[in-house]
CSV table of C-alpha atoms and ligand atoms in Angstrom, one decimal:
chain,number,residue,atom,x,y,z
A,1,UNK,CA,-23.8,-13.4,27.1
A,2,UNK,CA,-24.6,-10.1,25.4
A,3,UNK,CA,-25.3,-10.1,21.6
A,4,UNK,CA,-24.7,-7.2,19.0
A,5,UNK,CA,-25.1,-7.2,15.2
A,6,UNK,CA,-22.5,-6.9,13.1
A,7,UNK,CA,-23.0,-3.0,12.2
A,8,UNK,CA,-23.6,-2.1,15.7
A,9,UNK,CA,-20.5,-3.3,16.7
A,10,UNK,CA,-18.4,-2.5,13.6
A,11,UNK,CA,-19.7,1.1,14.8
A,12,UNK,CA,-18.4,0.9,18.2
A,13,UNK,CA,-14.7,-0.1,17.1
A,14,UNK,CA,-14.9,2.0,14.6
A,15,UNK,CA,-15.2,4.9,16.9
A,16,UNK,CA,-12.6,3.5,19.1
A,17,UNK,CA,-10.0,3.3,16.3
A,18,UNK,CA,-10.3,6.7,14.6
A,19,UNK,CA,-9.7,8.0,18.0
A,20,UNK,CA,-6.4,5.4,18.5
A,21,UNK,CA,-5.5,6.4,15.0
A,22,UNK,CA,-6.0,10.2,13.8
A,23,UNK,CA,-3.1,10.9,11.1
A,24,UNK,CA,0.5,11.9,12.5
A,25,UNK,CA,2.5,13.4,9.3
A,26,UNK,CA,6.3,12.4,9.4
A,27,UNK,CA,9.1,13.2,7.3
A,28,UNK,CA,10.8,10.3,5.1
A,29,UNK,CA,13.8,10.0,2.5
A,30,UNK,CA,12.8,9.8,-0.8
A,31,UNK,CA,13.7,6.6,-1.5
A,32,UNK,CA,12.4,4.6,1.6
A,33,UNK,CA,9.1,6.3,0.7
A,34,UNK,CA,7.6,3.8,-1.7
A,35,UNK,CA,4.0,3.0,-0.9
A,36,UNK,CA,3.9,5.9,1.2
A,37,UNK,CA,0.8,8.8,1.5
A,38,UNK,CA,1.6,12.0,0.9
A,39,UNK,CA,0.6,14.5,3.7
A,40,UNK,CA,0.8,17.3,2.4
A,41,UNK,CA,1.1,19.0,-1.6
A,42,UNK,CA,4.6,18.7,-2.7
A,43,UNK,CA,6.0,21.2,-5.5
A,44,UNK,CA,8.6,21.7,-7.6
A,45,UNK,CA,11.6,24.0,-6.0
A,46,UNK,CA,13.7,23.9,-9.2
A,47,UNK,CA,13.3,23.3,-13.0
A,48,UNK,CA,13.3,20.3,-15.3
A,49,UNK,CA,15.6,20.6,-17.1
A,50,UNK,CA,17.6,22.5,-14.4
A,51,UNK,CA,19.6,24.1,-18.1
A,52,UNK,CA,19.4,23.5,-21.6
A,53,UNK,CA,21.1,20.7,-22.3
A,54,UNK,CA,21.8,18.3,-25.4
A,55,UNK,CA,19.0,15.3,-26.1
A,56,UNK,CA,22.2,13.2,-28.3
A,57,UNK,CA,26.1,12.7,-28.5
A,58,UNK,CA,26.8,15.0,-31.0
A,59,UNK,CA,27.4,18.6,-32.6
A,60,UNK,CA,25.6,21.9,-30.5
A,61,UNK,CA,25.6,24.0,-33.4
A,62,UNK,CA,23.9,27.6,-34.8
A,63,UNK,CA,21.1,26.2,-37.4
A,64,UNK,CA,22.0,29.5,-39.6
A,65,UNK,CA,25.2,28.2,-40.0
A,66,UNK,CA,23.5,24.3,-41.7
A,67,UNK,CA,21.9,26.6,-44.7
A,68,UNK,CA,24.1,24.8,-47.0
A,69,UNK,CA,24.9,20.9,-46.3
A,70,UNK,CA,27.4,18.9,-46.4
A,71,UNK,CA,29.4,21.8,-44.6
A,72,UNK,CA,32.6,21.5,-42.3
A,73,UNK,CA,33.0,23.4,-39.5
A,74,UNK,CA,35.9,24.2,-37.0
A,75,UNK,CA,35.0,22.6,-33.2
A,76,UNK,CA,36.4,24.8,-30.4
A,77,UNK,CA,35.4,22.8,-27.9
A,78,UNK,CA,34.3,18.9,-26.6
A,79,UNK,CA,31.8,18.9,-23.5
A,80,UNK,CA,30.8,16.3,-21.7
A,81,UNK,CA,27.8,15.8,-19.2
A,82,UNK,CA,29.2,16.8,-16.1
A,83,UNK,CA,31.3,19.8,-17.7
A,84,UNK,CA,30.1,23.3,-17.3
A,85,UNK,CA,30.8,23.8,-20.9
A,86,UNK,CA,31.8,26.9,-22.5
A,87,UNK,CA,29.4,30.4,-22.3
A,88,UNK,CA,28.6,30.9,-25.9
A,89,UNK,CA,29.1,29.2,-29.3
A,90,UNK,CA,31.1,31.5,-31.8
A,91,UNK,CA,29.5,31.8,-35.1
A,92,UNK,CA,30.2,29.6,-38.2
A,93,UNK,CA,31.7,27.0,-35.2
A,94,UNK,CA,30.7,23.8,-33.8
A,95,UNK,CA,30.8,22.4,-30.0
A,96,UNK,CA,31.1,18.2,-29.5
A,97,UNK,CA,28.5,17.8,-27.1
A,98,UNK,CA,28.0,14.7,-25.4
A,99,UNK,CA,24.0,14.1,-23.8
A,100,UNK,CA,23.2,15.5,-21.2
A,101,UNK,CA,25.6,18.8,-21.3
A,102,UNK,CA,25.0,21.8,-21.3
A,103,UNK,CA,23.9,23.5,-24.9
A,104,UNK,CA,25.6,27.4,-24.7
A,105,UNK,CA,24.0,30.1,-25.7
A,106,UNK,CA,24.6,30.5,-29.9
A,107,UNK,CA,23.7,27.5,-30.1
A,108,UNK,CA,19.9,26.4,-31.1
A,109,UNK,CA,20.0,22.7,-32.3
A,110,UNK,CA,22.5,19.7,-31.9
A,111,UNK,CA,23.3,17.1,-35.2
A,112,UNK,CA,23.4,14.1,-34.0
A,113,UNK,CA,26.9,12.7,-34.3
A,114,UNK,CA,25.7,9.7,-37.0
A,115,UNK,CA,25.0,12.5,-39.1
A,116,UNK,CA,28.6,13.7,-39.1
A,117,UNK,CA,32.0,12.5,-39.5
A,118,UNK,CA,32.8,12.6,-35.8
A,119,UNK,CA,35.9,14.7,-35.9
A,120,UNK,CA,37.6,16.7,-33.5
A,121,UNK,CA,39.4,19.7,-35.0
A,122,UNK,CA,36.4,20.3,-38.1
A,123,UNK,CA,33.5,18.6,-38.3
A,124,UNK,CA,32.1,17.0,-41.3
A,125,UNK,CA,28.1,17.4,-41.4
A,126,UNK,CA,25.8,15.9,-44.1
A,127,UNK,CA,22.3,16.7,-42.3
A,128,UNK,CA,20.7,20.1,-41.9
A,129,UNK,CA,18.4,21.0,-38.7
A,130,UNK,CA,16.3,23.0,-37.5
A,131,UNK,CA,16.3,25.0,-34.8
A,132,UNK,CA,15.4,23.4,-31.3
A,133,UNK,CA,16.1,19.9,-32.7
A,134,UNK,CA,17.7,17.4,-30.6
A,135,UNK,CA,17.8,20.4,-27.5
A,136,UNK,CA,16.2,19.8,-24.2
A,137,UNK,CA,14.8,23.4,-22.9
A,138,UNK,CA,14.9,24.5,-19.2
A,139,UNK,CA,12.1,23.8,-17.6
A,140,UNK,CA,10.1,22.1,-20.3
A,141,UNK,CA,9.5,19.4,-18.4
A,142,UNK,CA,8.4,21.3,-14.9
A,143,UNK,CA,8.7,24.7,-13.7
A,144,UNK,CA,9.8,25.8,-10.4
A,145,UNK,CA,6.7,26.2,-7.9
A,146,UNK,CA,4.4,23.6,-10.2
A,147,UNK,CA,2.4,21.4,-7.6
A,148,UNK,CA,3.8,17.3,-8.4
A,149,UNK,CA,2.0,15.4,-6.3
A,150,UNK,CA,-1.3,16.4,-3.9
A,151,UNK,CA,-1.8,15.5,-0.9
A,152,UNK,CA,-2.8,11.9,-0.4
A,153,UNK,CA,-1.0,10.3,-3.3
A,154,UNK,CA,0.2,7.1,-2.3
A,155,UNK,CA,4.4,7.0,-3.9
A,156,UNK,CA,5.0,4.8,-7.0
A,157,UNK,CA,8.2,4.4,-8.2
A,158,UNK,CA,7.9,7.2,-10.6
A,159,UNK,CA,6.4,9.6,-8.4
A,160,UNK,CA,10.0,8.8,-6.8
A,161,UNK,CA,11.8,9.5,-9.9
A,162,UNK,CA,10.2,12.8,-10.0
A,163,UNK,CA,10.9,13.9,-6.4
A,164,UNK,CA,14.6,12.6,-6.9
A,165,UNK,CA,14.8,14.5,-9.9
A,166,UNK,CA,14.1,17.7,-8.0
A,167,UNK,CA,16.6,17.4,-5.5
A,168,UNK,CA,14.6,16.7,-2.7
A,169,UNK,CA,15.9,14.3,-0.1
A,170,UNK,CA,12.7,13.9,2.1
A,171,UNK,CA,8.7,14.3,1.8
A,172,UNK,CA,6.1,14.9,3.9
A,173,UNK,CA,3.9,11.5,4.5
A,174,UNK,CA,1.1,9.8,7.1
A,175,UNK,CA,2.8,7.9,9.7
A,176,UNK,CA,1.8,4.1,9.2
A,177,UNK,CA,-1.0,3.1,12.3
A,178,UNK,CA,1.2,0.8,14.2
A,179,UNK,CA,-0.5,-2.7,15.0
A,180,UNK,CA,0.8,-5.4,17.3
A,181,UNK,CA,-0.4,-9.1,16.6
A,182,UNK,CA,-1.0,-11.4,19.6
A,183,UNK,CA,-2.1,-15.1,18.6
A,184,UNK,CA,-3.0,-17.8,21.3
A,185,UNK,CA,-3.2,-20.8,21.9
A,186,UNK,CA,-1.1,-23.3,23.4
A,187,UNK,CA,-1.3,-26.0,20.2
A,188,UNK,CA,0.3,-23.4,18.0
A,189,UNK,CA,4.1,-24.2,16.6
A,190,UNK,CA,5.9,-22.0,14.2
A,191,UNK,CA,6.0,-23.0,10.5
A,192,UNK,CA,9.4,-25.0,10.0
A,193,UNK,CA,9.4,-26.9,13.7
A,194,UNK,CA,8.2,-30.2,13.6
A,195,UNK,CA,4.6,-30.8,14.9
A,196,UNK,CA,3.8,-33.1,18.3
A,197,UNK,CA,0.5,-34.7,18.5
A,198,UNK,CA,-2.1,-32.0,18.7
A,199,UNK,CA,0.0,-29.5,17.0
A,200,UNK,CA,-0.5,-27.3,14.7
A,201,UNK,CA,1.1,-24.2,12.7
A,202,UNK,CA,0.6,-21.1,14.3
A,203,UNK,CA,-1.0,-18.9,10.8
A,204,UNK,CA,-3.3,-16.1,12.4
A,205,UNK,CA,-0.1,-13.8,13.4
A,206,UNK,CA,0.8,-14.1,9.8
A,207,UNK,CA,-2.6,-13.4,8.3
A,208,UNK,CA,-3.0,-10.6,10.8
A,209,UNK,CA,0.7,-9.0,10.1
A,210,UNK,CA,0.3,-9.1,6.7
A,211,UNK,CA,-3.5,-8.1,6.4
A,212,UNK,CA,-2.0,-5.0,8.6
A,213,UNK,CA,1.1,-3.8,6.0
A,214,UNK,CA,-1.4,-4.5,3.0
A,215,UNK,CA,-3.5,-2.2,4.4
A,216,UNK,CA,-0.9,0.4,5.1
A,217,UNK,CA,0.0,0.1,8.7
A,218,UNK,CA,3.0,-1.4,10.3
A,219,UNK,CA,2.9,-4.3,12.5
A,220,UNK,CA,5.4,-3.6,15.0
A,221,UNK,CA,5.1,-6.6,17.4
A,222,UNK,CA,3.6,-10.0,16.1
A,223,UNK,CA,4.0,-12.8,18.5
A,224,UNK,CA,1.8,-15.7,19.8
A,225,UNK,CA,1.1,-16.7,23.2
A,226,UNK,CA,0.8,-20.0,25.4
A,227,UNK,CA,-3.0,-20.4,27.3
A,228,UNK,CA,-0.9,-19.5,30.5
A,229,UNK,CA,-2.5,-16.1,31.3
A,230,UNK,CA,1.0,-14.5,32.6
A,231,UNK,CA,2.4,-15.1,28.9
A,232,UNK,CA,-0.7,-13.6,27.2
A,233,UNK,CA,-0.2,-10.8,30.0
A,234,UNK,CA,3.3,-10.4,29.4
A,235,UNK,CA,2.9,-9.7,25.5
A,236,UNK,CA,-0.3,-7.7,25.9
A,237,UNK,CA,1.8,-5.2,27.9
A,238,UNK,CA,4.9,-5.0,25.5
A,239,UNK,CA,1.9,-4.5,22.8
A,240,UNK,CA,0.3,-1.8,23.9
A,241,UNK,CA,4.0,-0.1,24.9
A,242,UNK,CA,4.5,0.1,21.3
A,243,UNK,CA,1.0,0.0,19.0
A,244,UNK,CA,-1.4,2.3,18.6
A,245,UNK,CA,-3.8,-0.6,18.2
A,246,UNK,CA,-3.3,-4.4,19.7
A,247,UNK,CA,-5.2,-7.6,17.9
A,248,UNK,CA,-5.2,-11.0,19.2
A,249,UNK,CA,-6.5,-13.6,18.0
A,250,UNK,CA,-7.9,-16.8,19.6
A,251,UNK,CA,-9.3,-17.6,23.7
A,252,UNK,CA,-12.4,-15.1,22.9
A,253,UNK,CA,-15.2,-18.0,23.1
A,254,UNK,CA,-16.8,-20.6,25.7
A,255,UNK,CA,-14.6,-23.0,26.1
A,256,UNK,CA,-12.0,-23.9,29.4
A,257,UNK,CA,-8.7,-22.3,28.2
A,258,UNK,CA,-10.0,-19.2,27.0
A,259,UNK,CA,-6.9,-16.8,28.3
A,260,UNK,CA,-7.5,-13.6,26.0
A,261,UNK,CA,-11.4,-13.4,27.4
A,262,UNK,CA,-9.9,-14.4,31.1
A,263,UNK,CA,-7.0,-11.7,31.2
A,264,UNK,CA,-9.6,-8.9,29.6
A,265,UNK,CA,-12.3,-9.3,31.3
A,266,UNK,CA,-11.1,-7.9,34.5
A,267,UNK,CA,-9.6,-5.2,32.9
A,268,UNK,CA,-12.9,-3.6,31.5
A,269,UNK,CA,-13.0,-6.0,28.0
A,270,UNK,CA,-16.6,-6.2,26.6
A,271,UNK,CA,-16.6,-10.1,25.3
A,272,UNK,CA,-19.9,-11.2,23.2
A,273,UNK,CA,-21.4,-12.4,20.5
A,274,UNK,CA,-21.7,-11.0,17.5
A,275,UNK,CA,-24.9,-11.8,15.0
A,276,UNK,CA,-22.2,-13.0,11.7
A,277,UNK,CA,-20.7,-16.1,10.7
A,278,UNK,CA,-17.9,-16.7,10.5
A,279,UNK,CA,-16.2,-14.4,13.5
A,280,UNK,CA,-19.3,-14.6,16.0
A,281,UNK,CA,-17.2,-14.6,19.2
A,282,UNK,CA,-16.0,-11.1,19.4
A,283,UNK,CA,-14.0,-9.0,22.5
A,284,UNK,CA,-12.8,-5.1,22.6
A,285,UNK,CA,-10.8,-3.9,25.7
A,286,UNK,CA,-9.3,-0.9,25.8
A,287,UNK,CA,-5.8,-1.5,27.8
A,288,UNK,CA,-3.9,2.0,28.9
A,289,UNK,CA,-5.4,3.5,26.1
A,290,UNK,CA,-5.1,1.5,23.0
A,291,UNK,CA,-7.6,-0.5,21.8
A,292,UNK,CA,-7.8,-4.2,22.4
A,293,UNK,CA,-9.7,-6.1,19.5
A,294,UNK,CA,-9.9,-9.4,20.1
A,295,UNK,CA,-10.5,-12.1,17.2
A,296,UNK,CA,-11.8,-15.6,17.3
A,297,UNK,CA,-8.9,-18.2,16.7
A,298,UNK,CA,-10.4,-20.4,13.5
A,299,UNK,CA,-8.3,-19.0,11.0
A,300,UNK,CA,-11.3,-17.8,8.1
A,301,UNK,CA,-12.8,-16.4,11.2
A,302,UNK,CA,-10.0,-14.1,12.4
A,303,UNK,CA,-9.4,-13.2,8.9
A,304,UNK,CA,-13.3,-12.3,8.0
A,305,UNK,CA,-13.1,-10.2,11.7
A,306,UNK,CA,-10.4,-8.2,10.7
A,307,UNK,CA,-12.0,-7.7,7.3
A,308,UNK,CA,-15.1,-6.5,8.7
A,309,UNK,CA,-14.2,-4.8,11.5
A,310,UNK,CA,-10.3,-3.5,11.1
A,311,UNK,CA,-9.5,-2.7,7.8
A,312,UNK,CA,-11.4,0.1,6.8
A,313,UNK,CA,-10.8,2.0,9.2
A,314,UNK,CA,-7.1,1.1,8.6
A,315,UNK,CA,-7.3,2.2,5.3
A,316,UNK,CA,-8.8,5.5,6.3
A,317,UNK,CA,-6.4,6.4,8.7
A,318,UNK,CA,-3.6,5.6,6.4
A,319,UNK,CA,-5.0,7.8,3.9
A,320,UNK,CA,-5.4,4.6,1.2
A,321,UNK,CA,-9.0,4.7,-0.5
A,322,UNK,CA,-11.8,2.8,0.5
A,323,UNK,CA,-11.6,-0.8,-0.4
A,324,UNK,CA,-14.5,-1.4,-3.0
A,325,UNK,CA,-17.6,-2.4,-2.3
A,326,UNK,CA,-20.6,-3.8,-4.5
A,327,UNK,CA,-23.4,-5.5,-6.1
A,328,UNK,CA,-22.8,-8.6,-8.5
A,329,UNK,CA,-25.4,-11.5,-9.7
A,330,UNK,CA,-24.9,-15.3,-8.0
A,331,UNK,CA,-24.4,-18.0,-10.9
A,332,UNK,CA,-26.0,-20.4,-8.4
A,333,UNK,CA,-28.5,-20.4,-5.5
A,334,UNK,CA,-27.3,-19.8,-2.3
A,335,UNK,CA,-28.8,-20.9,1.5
A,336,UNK,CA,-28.0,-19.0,4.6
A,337,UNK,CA,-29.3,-19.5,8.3
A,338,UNK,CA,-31.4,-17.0,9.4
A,339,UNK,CA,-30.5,-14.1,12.6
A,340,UNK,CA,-27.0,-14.4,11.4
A,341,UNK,CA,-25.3,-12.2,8.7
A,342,UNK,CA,-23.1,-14.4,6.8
A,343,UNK,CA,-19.7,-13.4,5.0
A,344,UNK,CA,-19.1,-16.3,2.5
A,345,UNK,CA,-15.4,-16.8,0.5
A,346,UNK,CA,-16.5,-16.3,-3.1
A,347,UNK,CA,-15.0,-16.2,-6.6
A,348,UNK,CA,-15.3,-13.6,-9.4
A,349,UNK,CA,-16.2,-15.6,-12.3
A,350,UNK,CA,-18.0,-14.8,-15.4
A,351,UNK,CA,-21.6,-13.7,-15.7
A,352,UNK,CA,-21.1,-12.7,-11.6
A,353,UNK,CA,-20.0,-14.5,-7.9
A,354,UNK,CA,-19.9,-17.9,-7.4
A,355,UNK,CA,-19.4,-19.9,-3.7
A,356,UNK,CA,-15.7,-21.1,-3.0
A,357,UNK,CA,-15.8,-24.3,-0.6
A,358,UNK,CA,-18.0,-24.4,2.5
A,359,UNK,CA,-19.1,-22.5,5.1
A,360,UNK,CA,-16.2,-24.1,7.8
A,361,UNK,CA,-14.2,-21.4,9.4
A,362,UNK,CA,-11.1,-23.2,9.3
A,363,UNK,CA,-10.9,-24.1,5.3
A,364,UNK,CA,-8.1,-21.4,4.8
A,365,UNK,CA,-7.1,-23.4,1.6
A,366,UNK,CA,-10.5,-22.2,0.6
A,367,UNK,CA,-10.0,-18.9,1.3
A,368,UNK,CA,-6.9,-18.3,-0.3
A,369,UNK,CA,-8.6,-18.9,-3.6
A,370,UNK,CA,-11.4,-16.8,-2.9
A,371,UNK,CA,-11.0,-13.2,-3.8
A,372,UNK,CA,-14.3,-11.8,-2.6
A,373,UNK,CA,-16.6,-11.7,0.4
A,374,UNK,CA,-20.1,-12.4,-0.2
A,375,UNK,CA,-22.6,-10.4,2.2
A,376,UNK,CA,-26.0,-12.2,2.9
A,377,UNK,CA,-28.0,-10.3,4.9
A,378,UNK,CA,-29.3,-11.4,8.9
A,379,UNK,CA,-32.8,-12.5,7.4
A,380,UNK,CA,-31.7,-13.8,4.5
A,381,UNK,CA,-32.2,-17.3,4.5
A,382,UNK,CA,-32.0,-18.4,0.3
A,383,UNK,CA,-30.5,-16.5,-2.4
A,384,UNK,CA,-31.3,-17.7,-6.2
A,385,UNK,CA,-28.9,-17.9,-8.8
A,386,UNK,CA,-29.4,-14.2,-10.6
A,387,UNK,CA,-29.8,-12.0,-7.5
A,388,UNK,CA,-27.6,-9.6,-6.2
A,389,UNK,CA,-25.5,-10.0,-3.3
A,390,UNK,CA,-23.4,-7.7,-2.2
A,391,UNK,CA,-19.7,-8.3,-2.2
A,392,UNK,CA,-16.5,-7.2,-0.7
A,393,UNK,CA,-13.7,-6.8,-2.3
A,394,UNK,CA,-10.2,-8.9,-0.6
B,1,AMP,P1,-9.9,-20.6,19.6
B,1,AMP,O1,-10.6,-19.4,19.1
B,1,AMP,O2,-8.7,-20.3,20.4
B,1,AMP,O3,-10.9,-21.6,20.4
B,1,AMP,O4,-9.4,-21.4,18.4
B,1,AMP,C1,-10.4,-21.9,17.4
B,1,AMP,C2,-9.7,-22.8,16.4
B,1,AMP,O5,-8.7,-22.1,15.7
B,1,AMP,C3,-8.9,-24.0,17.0
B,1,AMP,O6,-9.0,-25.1,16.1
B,1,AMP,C4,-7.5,-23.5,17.0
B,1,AMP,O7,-6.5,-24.5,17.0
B,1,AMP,C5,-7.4,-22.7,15.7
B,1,AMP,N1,-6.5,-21.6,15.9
B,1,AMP,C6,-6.5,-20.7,16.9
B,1,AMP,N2,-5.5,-19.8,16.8
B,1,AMP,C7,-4.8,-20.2,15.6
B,1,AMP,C8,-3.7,-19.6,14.9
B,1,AMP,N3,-3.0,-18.6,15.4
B,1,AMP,N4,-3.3,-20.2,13.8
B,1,AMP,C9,-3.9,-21.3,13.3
B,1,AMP,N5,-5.0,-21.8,13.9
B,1,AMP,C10,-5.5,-21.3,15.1
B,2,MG,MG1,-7.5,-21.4,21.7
């Protein structure tokens, strides 16, 4: 069985996904575009404000003509928002002026309507302002051809707000990589059927999917398959129909049923062993194209793979930043065989990294409360409590 290390075979898929996965830009609407990367610069094609336009319910007025308060003036006119409103504001007059509408030229300041006796015909005002007050200028907030957003800003809902707000109805984003998810293995049941002896839930195709969408791709087939090779051959082909990269997880290693390492095989598939731990048993095919990465079935195991091997170059592809990487002190020694490098579920605590559970690659309890990876190196066989491991963020 041929054996890799971990880098040199991170390197080889690598290569074969940013080849599967160079960034497509796509058009969207607006508003299914949240979490979405920008692909190009998007800027403004209209003001904000599009017009002037009144900041409160009350009285668009000339500020020349408050010199003197209380003072009552006649109102010639009552605008809501939504109305074009008249042209101009005659001197020595008042317009009602709801928020919103549009303040006419005359005009320089609105009085609030508390400020005033609300009428209709005259208007009663106690308050002087000054000019500007209470008036929302064209443009004040953004100016036709202003750059929003740059190219590789991933959408909030406020960047959503904005593009809303100037009218447009579609932006230019990265197409999300589209992954199908293949687990096997012919004691897997779906969650919510009722378990026969040597059952067990089917999880991988859920870690997998959901590892995939976090990541910012789309997993657009996720399915599990019997040992039976014809199933695992009938899915494989649907998968790479529609994926621009295909994961299974599962049948990789030395035992009788293995059906992923079977089918693949003849087809080209490279199956091995990796130097790491978990995720040793490793497999890449490439089937009509798209690349076939193939995962160990213990849960931490497929997980750690897909950490290690998938998601950076996920990320990359999707245009999402680099998850983070670094150095942070162990509050307690650690041991680690030697020839393997080990990825170990760890905990952020304080003063540094601390060990969550054991080393079994089917704890996934244990590795839902870890939020880090701890890295210990091939030849590292003891760490002490103080040193620096380095740790990947999950
Ligand atoms: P395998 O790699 O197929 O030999 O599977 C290794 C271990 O992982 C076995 O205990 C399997 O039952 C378990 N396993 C494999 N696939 C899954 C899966 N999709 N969900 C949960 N456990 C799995
Ligand atoms: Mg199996």
């Amino acid at each position: 069985m041929t054996s890799r290390s971990v880098d040199e075979h991170a390197e080889i898929v690598r290569q074969l996904l940013a080849r599967a996965l160079a960034p497509v830009g796509e058009g969207v609407l607006v508003p299914d575009a949240l979490g979405r990367v920008l692909a190009a610069d998007v800027h403004a094609p209209i003001d904000l404000p599009v017009f002037r336009n009144s900041q409160m319910d009350g009285y668009a007025v000339a500020s020349a003509s408050l010199r003197e308060v209380p003072v009552s003036l006649p109102v010639t006119a009552i605008v809501a928002a939504g109305d074009a409103g008249p042209d101009r504001l005659e001197a020595g007059t008042a317009i009602k002026i709801m928020t919103g509408a549009p303040v006419p030229l005359g005009a320089d300041c609105v009085v609030p309507v508390e400020d005033t006796d609300a009428g209709n015909d005259r208007v009663h005002i106690r308050v002087a302002r000054r000019p500007g007050e209470f008036v929302r200028d064209r443009g004040s907030d953004v100016t036709s051809g202003t750059l929003l957003l740059a190219a590789g800003a991933e959408l909030t809902a406020r960047h959503l707000a904005m593009l809303a707000a100037v009218g447009l109805a579609e932006v230019p984003v990265l197409r999300r990589p589209r992954f199908a998810v293949i687990a096997t293995g012919a004691e897997l049941m779906p969650a919510g059927t009722a378990l026969a002896p040597g059952q067990i839930f089917e999880s991988n195709s859920v870690a997998l999917a959901a590892s995939v969408r976090a990541n910012g791709g789309d997993a657009v087939l996720v399915d599990h398959s019997t040992d039976v090779p014809d199933r695992f051959r009938e899915l494989l082909h649907r998968a790479v129909e529609g994926a621009d990269v295909v994961i299974t997880s599962g049948g990789v290693s030395m035992g009788d049923f293995e059906v992923v390492r079977e089918v693949l095989t003849p087809l080209g598939g490279w199956f091995g062993h990796v130097a790491m731990q978990p995720g040793g048993p490793q497999g890449l095919t490439t089937v009509q194209g798209v690349p076939v990465l193939s995962f160990p079935g213990n849960p931490v195991s497929t997980l750690i793979s897909f950490e290690v091997f998938a998601r950076a170059e996920l990320r990359r592809c999707a245009g999402l930043p680099p998850q983070p990487a670094d150095y942070a002190p162990l509050t307690a020694p650690v041991e680690s065989p030697s020839g393997k490098r080990q990825f170990l579920r760890g905990r952020r605590v304080a003063g540094g990294v601390t060990l969550e559970s054991g080393p079994g690659s089917h704890l996934v309890a244990a590795l839902a409360r870890a939020d880090v990876l701890l890295d210990i190196p091939e030849d590292v066989t003891t760490m002490q409590a103080g040193d620096d491991v380095r740790v990947w963020e999950l």
